[in-house]
Amino acid sequence: MLIEQSFEIDAPREAVASFLEQPERMLYCVPGVEEVEPTDHGTYKATLKAKVGPIRAAFTGEVSIDASQSPDLITASGEGRDRATGTIAKVTLDAKLLEDESGVTTVQSSADVALRGRLGQFGTGVIQAIAGEMIEQFAKCVEQRCMNEDMSDEAMDEVSPNLASAAVRGVARSAASKISSIRQRDDKKDE
């Protein structure tokens, strides 16, 4: 599934690119990421913990960052597995960085996400809602880090994922969309 989203960071493009090129720092802005360690040039082992509804998952895997086109484009790919649910997640991400005259950087992200296993059964609406929530929290953390603000424990709590509420919103949107489609189909039959 393709998830495209843009967000703004109140920092110059060079500063944002520099931060994104440092996985040891940047990956900690991804909600739920723990235990980041380098394994090879440009490759890092990491664990992503998340709770989706009643299900807790801990994806362990590898992430690689390609900053060869920085500061215009940074790409990343990752794959992880949650043993408890048997879910495998794969993601490839392209992040285009554009700076306006005022020094604000717009990050246009495009992520191709594949989930196989128990968590993949939640559906597109739920996954998109969770991804949107995670990207919003990621952007907030990156902006704070790029502006060299201290991340107090309280600020880190605000950045931690609230994936359960995102999942509920995703299910509600999916259900509303299906109900709307059924009503439209029924209205056409009545005509």
PDB file of C-alpha atoms in Angstrom:
ATOM      1  CA  MET A   1       0.000   0.000   0.000  1.00  0.00           C
ATOM      2  CA  LEU A   2       1.298   3.446  -0.896  1.00  0.00           C
ATOM      3  CA  ILE A   3       1.124   6.134   1.783  1.00  0.00           C
ATOM      4  CA  GLU A   4       1.958   9.678   0.729  1.00  0.00           C
ATOM      5  CA  GLN A   5       2.155  12.537   3.163  1.00  0.00           C
ATOM      6  CA  SER A   6       3.815  15.934   3.449  1.00  0.00           C
ATOM      7  CA  PHE A   7       4.850  17.799   6.541  1.00  0.00           C
ATOM      8  CA  GLU A   8       6.737  21.000   7.305  1.00  0.00           C
ATOM      9  CA  ILE A   9       9.711  21.464   9.595  1.00  0.00           C
ATOM     10  CA  ASP A  10      10.660  24.944  10.726  1.00  0.00           C
ATOM     11  CA  ALA A  11      14.346  24.449   9.939  1.00  0.00           C
ATOM     12  CA  PRO A  12      16.578  24.878   6.864  1.00  0.00           C
ATOM     13  CA  ARG A  13      16.744  21.975   4.417  1.00  0.00           C
ATOM     14  CA  GLU A  14      20.446  21.373   5.098  1.00  0.00           C
ATOM     15  CA  ALA A  15      19.772  20.926   8.833  1.00  0.00           C
ATOM     16  CA  VAL A  16      16.838  18.564   8.193  1.00  0.00           C
ATOM     17  CA  ALA A  17      18.861  16.515   5.680  1.00  0.00           C
ATOM     18  CA  SER A  18      21.821  16.342   8.058  1.00  0.00           C
ATOM     19  CA  PHE A  19      19.582  15.030  10.837  1.00  0.00           C
ATOM     20  CA  LEU A  20      17.866  12.460   8.581  1.00  0.00           C
ATOM     21  CA  GLU A  21      21.268  11.171   7.433  1.00  0.00           C
ATOM     22  CA  GLN A  22      22.134  10.146  11.018  1.00  0.00           C
ATOM     23  CA  PRO A  23      20.106   7.009  11.724  1.00  0.00           C
ATOM     24  CA  GLU A  24      21.515   6.713  15.244  1.00  0.00           C
ATOM     25  CA  ARG A  25      19.642   9.943  16.045  1.00  0.00           C
ATOM     26  CA  MET A  26      16.845  10.020  13.473  1.00  0.00           C
ATOM     27  CA  LEU A  27      15.438   6.543  14.131  1.00  0.00           C
ATOM     28  CA  TYR A  28      14.665   7.511  17.723  1.00  0.00           C
ATOM     29  CA  CYS A  29      12.136   9.995  16.313  1.00  0.00           C
ATOM     30  CA  VAL A  30      10.152   7.100  14.824  1.00  0.00           C
ATOM     31  CA  PRO A  31       7.469   6.350  17.437  1.00  0.00           C
ATOM     32  CA  GLY A  32       8.171   3.056  19.193  1.00  0.00           C
ATOM     33  CA  VAL A  33      11.748   2.548  17.960  1.00  0.00           C
ATOM     34  CA  GLU A  34      14.224   1.144  20.452  1.00  0.00           C
ATOM     35  CA  GLU A  35      17.656  -0.471  20.414  1.00  0.00           C
ATOM     36  CA  VAL A  36      19.222   1.104  17.302  1.00  0.00           C
ATOM     37  CA  GLU A  37      22.677  -0.252  16.492  1.00  0.00           C
ATOM     38  CA  PRO A  38      24.820  -0.161  13.333  1.00  0.00           C
ATOM     39  CA  THR A  39      25.416  -3.496  11.590  1.00  0.00           C
ATOM     40  CA  ASP A  40      27.110  -2.446   8.344  1.00  0.00           C
ATOM     41  CA  HIS A  41      27.730   0.759   6.375  1.00  0.00           C
ATOM     42  CA  GLY A  42      24.311   2.394   6.077  1.00  0.00           C
ATOM     43  CA  THR A  43      22.464  -0.518   7.709  1.00  0.00           C
ATOM     44  CA  TYR A  44      21.085  -0.555  11.247  1.00  0.00           C
ATOM     45  CA  LYS A  45      19.371  -3.105  13.428  1.00  0.00           C
ATOM     46  CA  ALA A  46      16.362  -1.747  15.292  1.00  0.00           C
ATOM     47  CA  THR A  47      13.263  -2.791  17.192  1.00  0.00           C
ATOM     48  CA  LEU A  48       9.900  -1.075  16.693  1.00  0.00           C
ATOM     49  CA  LYS A  49       7.315  -1.667  19.413  1.00  0.00           C
ATOM     50  CA  ALA A  50       3.693  -0.848  18.705  1.00  0.00           C
ATOM     51  CA  LYS A  51       0.236  -1.580  20.028  1.00  0.00           C
ATOM     52  CA  VAL A  52      -2.516  -1.840  17.460  1.00  0.00           C
ATOM     53  CA  GLY A  53      -5.837  -2.216  19.240  1.00  0.00           C
ATOM     54  CA  PRO A  54      -5.421  -5.155  21.642  1.00  0.00           C
ATOM     55  CA  ILE A  55      -2.335  -6.479  19.841  1.00  0.00           C
ATOM     56  CA  ARG A  56       1.200  -5.676  20.961  1.00  0.00           C
ATOM     57  CA  ALA A  57       3.977  -6.149  18.443  1.00  0.00           C
ATOM     58  CA  ALA A  58       7.760  -5.815  18.526  1.00  0.00           C
ATOM     59  CA  PHE A  59       9.244  -5.786  15.045  1.00  0.00           C
ATOM     60  CA  THR A  60      12.943  -6.611  14.963  1.00  0.00           C
ATOM     61  CA  GLY A  61      14.774  -6.051  11.717  1.00  0.00           C
ATOM     62  CA  GLU A  62      17.086  -3.894   9.662  1.00  0.00           C
ATOM     63  CA  VAL A  63      16.856  -0.403   8.225  1.00  0.00           C
ATOM     64  CA  SER A  64      19.098   1.088   5.554  1.00  0.00           C
ATOM     65  CA  ILE A  65      19.436   4.758   4.665  1.00  0.00           C
ATOM     66  CA  ASP A  66      20.610   6.105   1.305  1.00  0.00           C
ATOM     67  CA  ALA A  67      21.610   9.770   1.439  1.00  0.00           C
ATOM     68  CA  SER A  68      23.500   9.807  -1.877  1.00  0.00           C
ATOM     69  CA  GLN A  69      21.087  12.418  -3.306  1.00  0.00           C
ATOM     70  CA  SER A  70      20.916  14.544  -0.157  1.00  0.00           C
ATOM     71  CA  PRO A  71      19.732  17.229   0.515  1.00  0.00           C
ATOM     72  CA  ASP A  72      17.176  16.803  -2.284  1.00  0.00           C
ATOM     73  CA  LEU A  73      16.163  13.208  -1.607  1.00  0.00           C
ATOM     74  CA  ILE A  74      16.757  10.664   1.142  1.00  0.00           C
ATOM     75  CA  THR A  75      15.574   7.095   0.767  1.00  0.00           C
ATOM     76  CA  ALA A  76      15.220   4.338   3.315  1.00  0.00           C
ATOM     77  CA  SER A  77      14.108   0.746   3.379  1.00  0.00           C
ATOM     78  CA  GLY A  78      13.383  -1.595   6.208  1.00  0.00           C
ATOM     79  CA  GLU A  79      12.099  -5.019   7.012  1.00  0.00           C
ATOM     80  CA  GLY A  80      11.100  -6.439  10.355  1.00  0.00           C
ATOM     81  CA  ARG A  81       9.314  -9.373  11.881  1.00  0.00           C
ATOM     82  CA  ASP A  82       7.139  -9.668  14.961  1.00  0.00           C
ATOM     83  CA  ARG A  83       7.482 -13.211  16.260  1.00  0.00           C
ATOM     84  CA  ALA A  84       4.415 -13.063  18.527  1.00  0.00           C
ATOM     85  CA  THR A  85       1.950 -12.298  15.712  1.00  0.00           C
ATOM     86  CA  GLY A  86       3.935 -13.771  12.826  1.00  0.00           C
ATOM     87  CA  THR A  87       3.690 -10.436  11.023  1.00  0.00           C
ATOM     88  CA  ILE A  88       6.340  -9.314   8.557  1.00  0.00           C
ATOM     89  CA  ALA A  89       6.551  -5.622   7.662  1.00  0.00           C
ATOM     90  CA  LYS A  90       8.448  -4.184   4.704  1.00  0.00           C
ATOM     91  CA  VAL A  91       8.708  -0.515   3.862  1.00  0.00           C
ATOM     92  CA  THR A  92      10.518   1.630   1.325  1.00  0.00           C
ATOM     93  CA  LEU A  93      10.452   5.387   1.803  1.00  0.00           C
ATOM     94  CA  ASP A  94      11.379   8.346  -0.382  1.00  0.00           C
ATOM     95  CA  ALA A  95      11.620  11.753   1.304  1.00  0.00           C
ATOM     96  CA  LYS A  96      11.967  14.830  -0.920  1.00  0.00           C
ATOM     97  CA  LEU A  97      13.124  17.934   0.906  1.00  0.00           C
ATOM     98  CA  LEU A  98      12.076  21.373  -0.369  1.00  0.00           C
ATOM     99  CA  GLU A  99      12.944  24.671   1.348  1.00  0.00           C
ATOM    100  CA  ASP A 100      10.950  27.870   0.907  1.00  0.00           C
ATOM    101  CA  GLU A 101      12.189  31.472   1.162  1.00  0.00           C
ATOM    102  CA  SER A 102      11.466  31.654   4.890  1.00  0.00           C
ATOM    103  CA  GLY A 103      13.709  28.659   5.702  1.00  0.00           C
ATOM    104  CA  VAL A 104      10.883  26.183   6.287  1.00  0.00           C
ATOM    105  CA  THR A 105      11.494  22.704   4.851  1.00  0.00           C
ATOM    106  CA  THR A 106       8.664  20.677   3.372  1.00  0.00           C
ATOM    107  CA  VAL A 107       9.221  16.936   3.447  1.00  0.00           C
ATOM    108  CA  GLN A 108       7.199  15.069   0.836  1.00  0.00           C
ATOM    109  CA  SER A 109       7.208  11.432   1.858  1.00  0.00           C
ATOM    110  CA  SER A 110       6.078   8.442  -0.121  1.00  0.00           C
ATOM    111  CA  ALA A 111       6.130   5.070   1.629  1.00  0.00           C
ATOM    112  CA  ASP A 112       5.328   1.702   0.136  1.00  0.00           C
ATOM    113  CA  VAL A 113       4.251  -0.468   3.069  1.00  0.00           C
ATOM    114  CA  ALA A 114       3.572  -4.207   3.008  1.00  0.00           C
ATOM    115  CA  LEU A 115       2.272  -6.112   6.034  1.00  0.00           C
ATOM    116  CA  ARG A 116       1.863  -9.863   5.961  1.00  0.00           C
ATOM    117  CA  GLY A 117       0.445 -11.774   8.879  1.00  0.00           C
ATOM    118  CA  ARG A 118      -1.966 -11.023  11.690  1.00  0.00           C
ATOM    119  CA  LEU A 119      -1.508  -7.234  11.704  1.00  0.00           C
ATOM    120  CA  GLY A 120      -1.957  -7.104   7.924  1.00  0.00           C
ATOM    121  CA  GLN A 121      -5.590  -8.112   8.455  1.00  0.00           C
ATOM    122  CA  PHE A 122      -6.496  -4.738   9.949  1.00  0.00           C
ATOM    123  CA  GLY A 123      -7.025  -3.225   6.501  1.00  0.00           C
ATOM    124  CA  THR A 124      -5.875  -0.205   4.582  1.00  0.00           C
ATOM    125  CA  GLY A 125      -7.860   2.397   6.550  1.00  0.00           C
ATOM    126  CA  VAL A 126      -6.414   1.341   9.881  1.00  0.00           C
ATOM    127  CA  ILE A 127      -2.843   1.086   8.576  1.00  0.00           C
ATOM    128  CA  GLN A 128      -3.078   4.505   6.889  1.00  0.00           C
ATOM    129  CA  ALA A 129      -4.427   6.090  10.077  1.00  0.00           C
ATOM    130  CA  ILE A 130      -1.609   4.577  12.127  1.00  0.00           C
ATOM    131  CA  ALA A 131       0.994   5.644   9.553  1.00  0.00           C
ATOM    132  CA  GLY A 132      -0.418   9.182   9.527  1.00  0.00           C
ATOM    133  CA  GLU A 133      -0.228   9.362  13.308  1.00  0.00           C
ATOM    134  CA  MET A 134       3.352   8.069  13.295  1.00  0.00           C
ATOM    135  CA  ILE A 135       4.443  10.536  10.585  1.00  0.00           C
ATOM    136  CA  GLU A 136       2.892  13.439  12.503  1.00  0.00           C
ATOM    137  CA  GLN A 137       4.746  12.447  15.674  1.00  0.00           C
ATOM    138  CA  PHE A 138       7.957  11.834  13.714  1.00  0.00           C
ATOM    139  CA  ALA A 139       7.766  15.334  12.163  1.00  0.00           C
ATOM    140  CA  LYS A 140       7.284  16.936  15.578  1.00  0.00           C
ATOM    141  CA  CYS A 141      10.333  15.143  16.988  1.00  0.00           C
ATOM    142  CA  VAL A 142      12.523  15.953  13.961  1.00  0.00           C
ATOM    143  CA  GLU A 143      11.605  19.619  14.164  1.00  0.00           C
ATOM    144  CA  GLN A 144      12.448  19.746  17.875  1.00  0.00           C
ATOM    145  CA  ARG A 145      15.762  17.983  17.275  1.00  0.00           C
ATOM    146  CA  CYS A 146      16.691  20.137  14.257  1.00  0.00           C
ATOM    147  CA  MET A 147      16.017  23.275  16.263  1.00  0.00           C
ATOM    148  CA  ASN A 148      18.357  21.877  18.974  1.00  0.00           C
ATOM    149  CA  GLU A 149      15.613  21.934  21.549  1.00  0.00           C
ATOM    150  CA  ASP A 150      16.060  19.690  24.549  1.00  0.00           C
ATOM    151  CA  MET A 151      13.720  16.731  24.521  1.00  0.00           C
ATOM    152  CA  SER A 152      12.489  16.533  28.088  1.00  0.00           C
ATOM    153  CA  ASP A 153      10.753  13.385  29.318  1.00  0.00           C
ATOM    154  CA  GLU A 154       7.458  15.238  28.983  1.00  0.00           C
ATOM    155  CA  ALA A 155       8.171  16.141  25.342  1.00  0.00           C
ATOM    156  CA  MET A 156       9.168  12.540  24.571  1.00  0.00           C
ATOM    157  CA  ASP A 157       5.866  11.330  26.058  1.00  0.00           C
ATOM    158  CA  GLU A 158       4.035  13.592  23.610  1.00  0.00           C
ATOM    159  CA  VAL A 159       5.968  12.022  20.750  1.00  0.00           C
ATOM    160  CA  SER A 160       5.339   8.420  21.839  1.00  0.00           C
ATOM    161  CA  PRO A 161       2.808   6.592  19.698  1.00  0.00           C
ATOM    162  CA  ASN A 162      -0.877   6.506  20.451  1.00  0.00           C
ATOM    163  CA  LEU A 163      -1.535   3.881  17.823  1.00  0.00           C
ATOM    164  CA  ALA A 164      -4.680   2.520  19.454  1.00  0.00           C
ATOM    165  CA  SER A 165      -6.543   5.792  18.915  1.00  0.00           C
ATOM    166  CA  ALA A 166      -5.227   5.976  15.350  1.00  0.00           C
ATOM    167  CA  ALA A 167      -6.464   2.436  14.722  1.00  0.00           C
ATOM    168  CA  VAL A 168      -9.925   3.316  16.056  1.00  0.00           C
ATOM    169  CA  ARG A 169     -10.070   6.371  13.785  1.00  0.00           C
ATOM    170  CA  GLY A 170      -9.013   4.205  10.824  1.00  0.00           C
ATOM    171  CA  VAL A 171     -11.684   1.598  11.526  1.00  0.00           C
ATOM    172  CA  ALA A 172     -14.307   4.332  11.899  1.00  0.00           C
ATOM    173  CA  ARG A 173     -13.290   5.932   8.575  1.00  0.00           C
ATOM    174  CA  SER A 174     -13.338   2.563   6.808  1.00  0.00           C
ATOM    175  CA  ALA A 175     -16.761   1.712   8.234  1.00  0.00           C
ATOM    176  CA  ALA A 176     -18.171   5.136   7.302  1.00  0.00           C
ATOM    177  CA  SER A 177     -16.831   4.772   3.771  1.00  0.00           C
ATOM    178  CA  LYS A 178     -18.389   1.301   3.378  1.00  0.00           C
ATOM    179  CA  ILE A 179     -21.744   2.494   4.761  1.00  0.00           C
ATOM    180  CA  SER A 180     -21.694   5.448   2.378  1.00  0.00           C
ATOM    181  CA  SER A 181     -20.958   3.150  -0.580  1.00  0.00           C
ATOM    182  CA  ILE A 182     -23.809   0.809   0.395  1.00  0.00           C
ATOM    183  CA  ARG A 183     -26.237   3.737   0.738  1.00  0.00           C
ATOM    184  CA  GLN A 184     -25.235   5.109  -2.670  1.00  0.00           C
ATOM    185  CA  ARG A 185     -25.678   1.687  -4.245  1.00  0.00           C
ATOM    186  CA  ASP A 186     -29.106   1.302  -2.560  1.00  0.00           C
ATOM    187  CA  ASP A 187     -30.147   4.795  -3.698  1.00  0.00           C
ATOM    188  CA  LYS A 188     -29.276   3.900  -7.304  1.00  0.00           C
ATOM    189  CA  LYS A 189     -31.372   0.704  -7.054  1.00  0.00           C
ATOM    190  CA  ASP A 190     -34.354   2.732  -5.843  1.00  0.00           C
ATOM    191  CA  GLU A 191     -34.237   5.068  -8.843  1.00  0.00           C
TER     192      GLU A 191
END
